PDB file of C-alpha atoms in Angstrom:
ATOM      1  CA  SER E   1     -14.837   2.287   4.739  1.00  0.00           C
ATOM      2  CA  ALA E   2     -12.994   0.409   7.469  1.00  0.00           C
ATOM      3  CA  VAL E   3     -11.242   2.460  10.125  1.00  0.00           C
ATOM      4  CA  ILE E   4      -7.883   1.229  11.382  1.00  0.00           C
ATOM      5  CA  SER E   5      -6.259   2.517  14.526  1.00  0.00           C
ATOM      6  CA  GLN E   6      -2.519   1.921  14.525  1.00  0.00           C
ATOM      7  CA  LYS E   7      -0.124   2.704  17.328  1.00  0.00           C
ATOM      8  CA  PRO E   8       2.381   3.922  18.159  1.00  0.00           C
ATOM      9  CA  SER E   9       2.511   6.527  15.420  1.00  0.00           C
ATOM     10  CA  ARG E  10       6.248   6.868  15.820  1.00  0.00           C
ATOM     11  CA  ASP E  11       9.053   5.687  18.043  1.00  0.00           C
ATOM     12  CA  ILE E  12      12.784   5.980  18.435  1.00  0.00           C
ATOM     13  CA  CYS E  13      14.359   2.768  19.695  1.00  0.00           C
ATOM     14  CA  GLN E  14      17.770   1.558  20.683  1.00  0.00           C
ATOM     15  CA  ARG E  15      19.388  -1.115  18.569  1.00  0.00           C
ATOM     16  CA  GLY E  16      18.941  -4.593  19.943  1.00  0.00           C
ATOM     17  CA  THR E  17      15.538  -3.879  21.446  1.00  0.00           C
ATOM     18  CA  SER E  18      12.065  -4.825  20.174  1.00  0.00           C
ATOM     19  CA  LEU E  19       8.964  -2.805  19.352  1.00  0.00           C
ATOM     20  CA  THR E  20       5.409  -4.067  19.088  1.00  0.00           C
ATOM     21  CA  ILE E  21       3.021  -2.275  16.759  1.00  0.00           C
ATOM     22  CA  GLN E  22      -0.708  -2.662  17.225  1.00  0.00           C
ATOM     23  CA  CYS E  23      -3.565  -2.406  14.747  1.00  0.00           C
ATOM     24  CA  GLN E  24      -7.227  -2.338  15.666  1.00  0.00           C
ATOM     25  CA  VAL E  25      -9.929  -2.482  12.982  1.00  0.00           C
ATOM     26  CA  ASP E  26     -13.499  -1.311  13.541  1.00  0.00           C
ATOM     27  CA  SER E  27     -14.944  -4.373  11.794  1.00  0.00           C
ATOM     28  CA  GLN E  28     -14.144  -8.055  11.582  1.00  0.00           C
ATOM     29  CA  VAL E  29     -11.756  -8.994   8.789  1.00  0.00           C
ATOM     30  CA  THR E  30     -10.385 -12.355   7.763  1.00  0.00           C
ATOM     31  CA  MET E  31      -6.910 -11.215   6.838  1.00  0.00           C
ATOM     32  CA  MET E  32      -4.698  -8.369   7.931  1.00  0.00           C
ATOM     33  CA  PHE E  33      -1.581  -7.381   6.065  1.00  0.00           C
ATOM     34  CA  TRP E  34       1.647  -5.843   7.314  1.00  0.00           C
ATOM     35  CA  TYR E  35       3.774  -3.676   5.022  1.00  0.00           C
ATOM     36  CA  ARG E  36       7.094  -1.922   5.314  1.00  0.00           C
ATOM     37  CA  GLN E  37       7.852   1.326   3.529  1.00  0.00           C
ATOM     38  CA  GLN E  38      11.422   2.540   3.649  1.00  0.00           C
ATOM     39  CA  PRO E  39      11.913   6.300   3.271  1.00  0.00           C
ATOM     40  CA  GLY E  40      10.976   7.432  -0.219  1.00  0.00           C
ATOM     41  CA  GLN E  41      10.336   3.881  -1.356  1.00  0.00           C
ATOM     42  CA  SER E  42       7.414   1.678  -2.277  1.00  0.00           C
ATOM     43  CA  LEU E  43       5.437  -0.607  -0.008  1.00  0.00           C
ATOM     44  CA  THR E  44       6.698  -4.136   0.577  1.00  0.00           C
ATOM     45  CA  LEU E  45       4.473  -6.827   2.030  1.00  0.00           C
ATOM     46  CA  ILE E  46       5.968  -8.411   5.137  1.00  0.00           C
ATOM     47  CA  ALA E  47       3.301 -10.956   5.993  1.00  0.00           C
ATOM     48  CA  THR E  48      -0.374 -11.824   5.965  1.00  0.00           C
ATOM     49  CA  ALA E  49      -2.025 -12.483   9.313  1.00  0.00           C
ATOM     50  CA  ASN E  50      -4.975 -14.847   9.551  1.00  0.00           C
ATOM     51  CA  GLN E  51      -6.947 -15.322  12.717  1.00  0.00           C
ATOM     52  CA  GLY E  52      -6.335 -18.722  14.248  1.00  0.00           C
ATOM     53  CA  SER E  53      -3.322 -19.660  12.179  1.00  0.00           C
ATOM     54  CA  GLU E  54       0.296 -18.696  11.773  1.00  0.00           C
ATOM     55  CA  ALA E  55       1.088 -15.712   9.640  1.00  0.00           C
ATOM     56  CA  THR E  56       2.352 -16.211   6.110  1.00  0.00           C
ATOM     57  CA  TYR E  57       5.644 -14.426   5.495  1.00  0.00           C
ATOM     58  CA  GLU E  58       6.965 -13.080   2.207  1.00  0.00           C
ATOM     59  CA  SER E  59      10.395 -13.854   0.892  1.00  0.00           C
ATOM     60  CA  GLY E  60      13.034 -12.045   2.891  1.00  0.00           C
ATOM     61  CA  PHE E  61      10.975 -11.787   6.079  1.00  0.00           C
ATOM     62  CA  VAL E  62      11.096 -14.355   8.878  1.00  0.00           C
ATOM     63  CA  ILE E  63       8.978 -15.027  11.916  1.00  0.00           C
ATOM     64  CA  ASP E  64      11.864 -14.704  14.372  1.00  0.00           C
ATOM     65  CA  LYS E  65      12.481 -11.149  13.221  1.00  0.00           C
ATOM     66  CA  PHE E  66       8.853 -10.091  12.690  1.00  0.00           C
ATOM     67  CA  PRO E  67       6.586 -12.174  14.929  1.00  0.00           C
ATOM     68  CA  ILE E  68       2.900 -11.482  14.360  1.00  0.00           C
ATOM     69  CA  SER E  69      -0.092 -12.147  16.541  1.00  0.00           C
ATOM     70  CA  ARG E  70      -3.729 -12.271  15.449  1.00  0.00           C
ATOM     71  CA  PRO E  71      -5.804 -13.079  18.522  1.00  0.00           C
ATOM     72  CA  ASN E  72      -9.172 -12.121  16.979  1.00  0.00           C
ATOM     73  CA  LEU E  73     -10.796 -10.788  13.823  1.00  0.00           C
ATOM     74  CA  THR E  74     -10.253  -7.103  14.649  1.00  0.00           C
ATOM     75  CA  PHE E  75      -6.734  -6.943  16.067  1.00  0.00           C
ATOM     76  CA  SER E  76      -3.165  -7.769  15.146  1.00  0.00           C
ATOM     77  CA  THR E  77       0.324  -6.942  16.332  1.00  0.00           C
ATOM     78  CA  LEU E  78       3.669  -6.899  14.550  1.00  0.00           C
ATOM     79  CA  THR E  79       6.866  -7.023  16.577  1.00  0.00           C
ATOM     80  CA  VAL E  80      10.155  -5.838  15.144  1.00  0.00           C
ATOM     81  CA  SER E  81      12.756  -7.804  17.081  1.00  0.00           C
ATOM     82  CA  ASN E  82      16.427  -7.239  17.812  1.00  0.00           C
ATOM     83  CA  MET E  83      16.320  -3.990  15.876  1.00  0.00           C
ATOM     84  CA  SER E  84      19.138  -2.503  13.856  1.00  0.00           C
ATOM     85  CA  PRO E  85      19.294   0.848  12.043  1.00  0.00           C
ATOM     86  CA  GLU E  86      18.318  -0.990   8.828  1.00  0.00           C
ATOM     87  CA  ASP E  87      14.885  -1.583  10.376  1.00  0.00           C
ATOM     88  CA  SER E  88      14.186   2.145  10.369  1.00  0.00           C
ATOM     89  CA  SER E  89      11.054   2.401   8.233  1.00  0.00           C
ATOM     90  CA  ILE E  90       7.367   3.082   8.240  1.00  0.00           C
ATOM     91  CA  TYR E  91       5.323   0.012   9.109  1.00  0.00           C
ATOM     92  CA  LEU E  92       1.689  -0.119   7.993  1.00  0.00           C
ATOM     93  CA  CYS E  93      -1.120  -2.533   8.559  1.00  0.00           C
ATOM     94  CA  SER E  94      -3.844  -2.966   5.984  1.00  0.00           C
ATOM     95  CA  VAL E  95      -7.135  -4.728   5.406  1.00  0.00           C
ATOM     96  CA  LEU E  96      -9.168  -5.608   2.355  1.00  0.00           C
ATOM     97  CA  ASP E  97     -12.141  -3.281   2.500  1.00  0.00           C
ATOM     98  CA  ARG E  98     -15.409  -4.486   1.025  1.00  0.00           C
ATOM     99  CA  ASP E  99     -16.860  -1.007   1.535  1.00  0.00           C
ATOM    100  CA  THR E 100     -14.447   0.379  -1.069  1.00  0.00           C
ATOM    101  CA  SER E 101     -15.056  -2.281  -3.706  1.00  0.00           C
ATOM    102  CA  TYR E 102     -12.230  -4.412  -2.377  1.00  0.00           C
ATOM    103  CA  GLY E 103      -9.500  -1.843  -2.254  1.00  0.00           C
ATOM    104  CA  TYR E 104      -7.139  -1.897   0.690  1.00  0.00           C
ATOM    105  CA  THR E 105      -7.451   0.472   3.623  1.00  0.00           C
ATOM    106  CA  PHE E 106      -4.262   1.273   5.502  1.00  0.00           C
ATOM    107  CA  GLY E 107      -3.538   2.253   9.053  1.00  0.00           C
ATOM    108  CA  SER E 108      -1.829   5.573   9.606  1.00  0.00           C
ATOM    109  CA  GLY E 109       1.550   3.901   9.952  1.00  0.00           C
ATOM    110  CA  THR E 110       4.294   3.641  12.551  1.00  0.00           C
ATOM    111  CA  ARG E 111       7.461   5.599  11.815  1.00  0.00           C
ATOM    112  CA  LEU E 112      10.295   3.682  13.441  1.00  0.00           C
ATOM    113  CA  THR E 113      13.782   5.072  13.902  1.00  0.00           C
ATOM    114  CA  VAL E 114      16.467   2.789  15.302  1.00  0.00           C
ATOM    115  CA  VAL E 115      19.544   4.459  16.780  1.00  0.00           C
TER     116      VAL E 115
ATOM    117  CA  GLN K   1       7.706  -9.171  -9.665  1.00  0.00           C
ATOM    118  CA  GLN K   2       7.363  -5.451  -9.106  1.00  0.00           C
ATOM    119  CA  PRO K   3       5.368  -3.535 -11.723  1.00  0.00           C
ATOM    120  CA  VAL K   4       7.131  -0.639 -13.400  1.00  0.00           C
ATOM    121  CA  GLN K   5       5.634   2.829 -13.198  1.00  0.00           C
ATOM    122  CA  SER K   6       6.379   5.740 -15.468  1.00  0.00           C
ATOM    123  CA  PRO K   7       7.179   8.517 -15.224  1.00  0.00           C
ATOM    124  CA  GLN K   8       8.971   8.563 -11.863  1.00  0.00           C
ATOM    125  CA  ALA K   9       8.015  12.174 -11.285  1.00  0.00           C
ATOM    126  CA  VAL K  10       5.782  14.795 -12.874  1.00  0.00           C
ATOM    127  CA  ILE K  11       5.481  18.509 -12.239  1.00  0.00           C
ATOM    128  CA  LEU K  12       2.372  20.243 -13.516  1.00  0.00           C
ATOM    129  CA  ARG K  13       0.562  23.514 -13.248  1.00  0.00           C
ATOM    130  CA  GLU K  14      -2.924  23.464 -11.823  1.00  0.00           C
ATOM    131  CA  GLY K  15      -5.420  22.606 -14.538  1.00  0.00           C
ATOM    132  CA  GLU K  16      -3.055  20.490 -16.620  1.00  0.00           C
ATOM    133  CA  ASP K  17      -3.539  16.790 -17.310  1.00  0.00           C
ATOM    134  CA  ALA K  18      -1.329  13.881 -16.317  1.00  0.00           C
ATOM    135  CA  VAL K  19      -1.024  10.223 -17.233  1.00  0.00           C
ATOM    136  CA  ILE K  20       0.740   7.675 -15.060  1.00  0.00           C
ATOM    137  CA  ASN K  21       1.499   4.246 -16.441  1.00  0.00           C
ATOM    138  CA  CYS K  22       1.963   0.879 -14.763  1.00  0.00           C
ATOM    139  CA  SER K  23       3.348  -2.154 -16.587  1.00  0.00           C
ATOM    140  CA  SER K  24       3.781  -5.730 -15.482  1.00  0.00           C
ATOM    141  CA  SER K  25       5.653  -8.640 -17.014  1.00  0.00           C
ATOM    142  CA  LYS K  26       3.166 -11.052 -15.465  1.00  0.00           C
ATOM    143  CA  ALA K  27      -0.440 -11.746 -16.384  1.00  0.00           C
ATOM    144  CA  LEU K  28      -2.627  -9.776 -14.013  1.00  0.00           C
ATOM    145  CA  TYR K  29      -5.985 -10.285 -12.401  1.00  0.00           C
ATOM    146  CA  SER K  30      -6.335  -6.772 -11.053  1.00  0.00           C
ATOM    147  CA  VAL K  31      -4.643  -3.409 -10.780  1.00  0.00           C
ATOM    148  CA  HIS K  32      -5.145  -1.044  -7.866  1.00  0.00           C
ATOM    149  CA  TRP K  33      -4.280   2.643  -7.715  1.00  0.00           C
ATOM    150  CA  TYR K  34      -3.408   4.530  -4.513  1.00  0.00           C
ATOM    151  CA  ARG K  35      -2.360   8.053  -3.667  1.00  0.00           C
ATOM    152  CA  GLN K  36      -0.094   8.795  -0.737  1.00  0.00           C
ATOM    153  CA  LYS K  37       0.502  12.280   0.585  1.00  0.00           C
ATOM    154  CA  HIS K  38       3.655  13.010   2.501  1.00  0.00           C
ATOM    155  CA  GLY K  39       3.508  11.620   6.023  1.00  0.00           C
ATOM    156  CA  GLU K  40       0.168   9.920   5.452  1.00  0.00           C
ATOM    157  CA  ALA K  41      -1.052   6.421   4.646  1.00  0.00           C
ATOM    158  CA  PRO K  42      -1.847   5.423   1.072  1.00  0.00           C
ATOM    159  CA  VAL K  43      -5.464   6.026   0.083  1.00  0.00           C
ATOM    160  CA  PHE K  44      -7.300   3.713  -2.290  1.00  0.00           C
ATOM    161  CA  LEU K  45      -8.441   5.346  -5.543  1.00  0.00           C
ATOM    162  CA  MET K  46      -9.791   2.523  -7.666  1.00  0.00           C
ATOM    163  CA  ILE K  47      -9.442  -1.085  -8.726  1.00  0.00           C
ATOM    164  CA  LEU K  48      -9.556  -2.461 -12.248  1.00  0.00           C
ATOM    165  CA  LEU K  49     -10.220  -6.106 -12.892  1.00  0.00           C
ATOM    166  CA  LYS K  50      -9.201  -8.457 -15.660  1.00  0.00           C
ATOM    167  CA  GLY K  51     -11.449  -7.784 -18.600  1.00  0.00           C
ATOM    168  CA  GLY K  52     -10.021  -4.437 -19.637  1.00  0.00           C
ATOM    169  CA  GLU K  53     -12.448  -2.199 -17.845  1.00  0.00           C
ATOM    170  CA  GLN K  54     -12.095   1.492 -17.398  1.00  0.00           C
ATOM    171  CA  LYS K  55     -13.146   3.264 -14.241  1.00  0.00           C
ATOM    172  CA  GLY K  56     -13.282   6.766 -13.023  1.00  0.00           C
ATOM    173  CA  HIS K  57     -14.634   9.195 -10.553  1.00  0.00           C
ATOM    174  CA  ASP K  58     -14.515  12.944 -10.567  1.00  0.00           C
ATOM    175  CA  LYS K  59     -11.591  13.849 -12.827  1.00  0.00           C
ATOM    176  CA  ILE K  60      -9.501  10.774 -12.089  1.00  0.00           C
ATOM    177  CA  SER K  61      -9.950   7.718 -14.259  1.00  0.00           C
ATOM    178  CA  ALA K  62      -7.989   4.619 -15.176  1.00  0.00           C
ATOM    179  CA  SER K  63      -7.840   1.883 -17.776  1.00  0.00           C
ATOM    180  CA  PHE K  64      -6.475  -1.655 -17.816  1.00  0.00           C
ATOM    181  CA  ASN K  65      -5.206  -3.268 -20.995  1.00  0.00           C
ATOM    182  CA  GLU K  66      -5.209  -6.937 -20.164  1.00  0.00           C
ATOM    183  CA  LYS K  67      -3.354  -7.994 -23.321  1.00  0.00           C
ATOM    184  CA  LYS K  68      -0.476  -5.671 -22.622  1.00  0.00           C
ATOM    185  CA  GLN K  69      -0.650  -6.044 -18.811  1.00  0.00           C
ATOM    186  CA  GLN K  70      -0.660  -2.281 -18.567  1.00  0.00           C
ATOM    187  CA  SER K  71      -2.752   0.185 -16.657  1.00  0.00           C
ATOM    188  CA  SER K  72      -2.884   3.943 -16.943  1.00  0.00           C
ATOM    189  CA  LEU K  73      -4.166   6.509 -14.470  1.00  0.00           C
ATOM    190  CA  TYR K  74      -5.540   9.727 -15.966  1.00  0.00           C
ATOM    191  CA  LEU K  75      -5.772  12.935 -13.954  1.00  0.00           C
ATOM    192  CA  THR K  76      -7.721  15.622 -15.780  1.00  0.00           C
ATOM    193  CA  ALA K  77      -7.615  19.322 -15.000  1.00  0.00           C
ATOM    194  CA  SER K  78      -5.382  18.622 -12.028  1.00  0.00           C
ATOM    195  CA  GLN K  79      -6.024  20.312  -8.721  1.00  0.00           C
ATOM    196  CA  LEU K  80      -3.551  21.196  -5.989  1.00  0.00           C
ATOM    197  CA  SER K  81      -5.049  18.397  -3.896  1.00  0.00           C
ATOM    198  CA  TYR K  82      -3.886  15.836  -6.457  1.00  0.00           C
ATOM    199  CA  SER K  83      -0.275  16.271  -5.365  1.00  0.00           C
ATOM    200  CA  GLY K  84       1.299  13.185  -3.836  1.00  0.00           C
ATOM    201  CA  THR K  85       2.882   9.913  -4.782  1.00  0.00           C
ATOM    202  CA  TYR K  86       0.782   7.516  -6.830  1.00  0.00           C
ATOM    203  CA  PHE K  87       1.296   3.776  -6.552  1.00  0.00           C
ATOM    204  CA  CYS K  88      -0.133   1.016  -8.646  1.00  0.00           C
ATOM    205  CA  GLY K  89      -0.560  -2.346  -6.974  1.00  0.00           C
ATOM    206  CA  THR K  90      -0.950  -5.498  -9.000  1.00  0.00           C
ATOM    207  CA  GLU K  91      -2.536  -8.810  -8.177  1.00  0.00           C
ATOM    208  CA  ALA K  92      -1.637 -11.784 -10.336  1.00  0.00           C
ATOM    209  CA  ILE K  93      -4.024 -14.367  -8.970  1.00  0.00           C
ATOM    210  CA  GLN K  94      -7.688 -13.854  -8.201  1.00  0.00           C
ATOM    211  CA  GLY K  95      -8.283 -14.184  -4.495  1.00  0.00           C
ATOM    212  CA  ALA K  96      -4.584 -14.246  -3.600  1.00  0.00           C
ATOM    213  CA  GLN K  97      -5.001 -10.904  -1.872  1.00  0.00           C
ATOM    214  CA  LYS K  98      -1.350 -10.172  -2.342  1.00  0.00           C
ATOM    215  CA  LEU K  99      -0.569  -6.802  -3.879  1.00  0.00           C
ATOM    216  CA  VAL K 100       2.803  -5.963  -5.349  1.00  0.00           C
ATOM    217  CA  PHE K 101       3.315  -2.225  -5.547  1.00  0.00           C
ATOM    218  CA  GLY K 102       5.155  -0.256  -8.170  1.00  0.00           C
ATOM    219  CA  GLN K 103       7.913   2.130  -7.190  1.00  0.00           C
ATOM    220  CA  GLY K 104       5.612   5.134  -7.256  1.00  0.00           C
ATOM    221  CA  THR K 105       5.178   8.314  -9.291  1.00  0.00           C
ATOM    222  CA  ARG K 106       5.595  11.615  -7.518  1.00  0.00           C
ATOM    223  CA  LEU K 107       3.123  14.198  -8.783  1.00  0.00           C
ATOM    224  CA  THR K 108       3.608  17.863  -7.934  1.00  0.00           C
ATOM    225  CA  ILE K 109       0.890  20.371  -8.824  1.00  0.00           C
ATOM    226  CA  ASN K 110       1.897  24.015  -8.727  1.00  0.00           C
ATOM    227  CA  PRO K 111      -0.530  26.932  -8.704  1.00  0.00           C
TER     228      PRO K 111
END
């Protein structure tokens, strides 16, 4: 199955600052997905990142707050901008994995705490 | 719309069986099942497609009732390693590649 390297694994940030999360996949993929998982909660899709086009954001998420880059078919970044304590969550990237019969493989996640 | 999972939590002894259900109010194309251990990423277990198929590997299997828009995950003779939170993820449109996850079912297996 696909291997995703996500970093940083965790960070503690001051409110008002920004954090960029990186995901590197060991194979080329058309779409990459960014999820948020608040403590003890389910996964919520933030946006879908396509190479060569703007990301598609889900309801409740906006580009100014969560800008995404997708410079090539193996890499993507998610920035959490102007952070507040409400942004404290685990952020995960994911890809559709043909090697697992089209299940999704997730990165190890970034645990973000905003103070 | 988020699928509804039941139960929210289950506590079992090793060797016992468990069933986790996932229901949607929308017509579904596929249902995914994932297991997430504490502090780790979700891990894909299986996918069931429209057509009512049943899948399984080892002692974990699942079914998808297309008419009822329900899926069930069956864990037989549970092992300690089965502990974790199980999520179903539903996809309403073929090729949309947009999963909506249920709220999760926490499974605890005690020796």
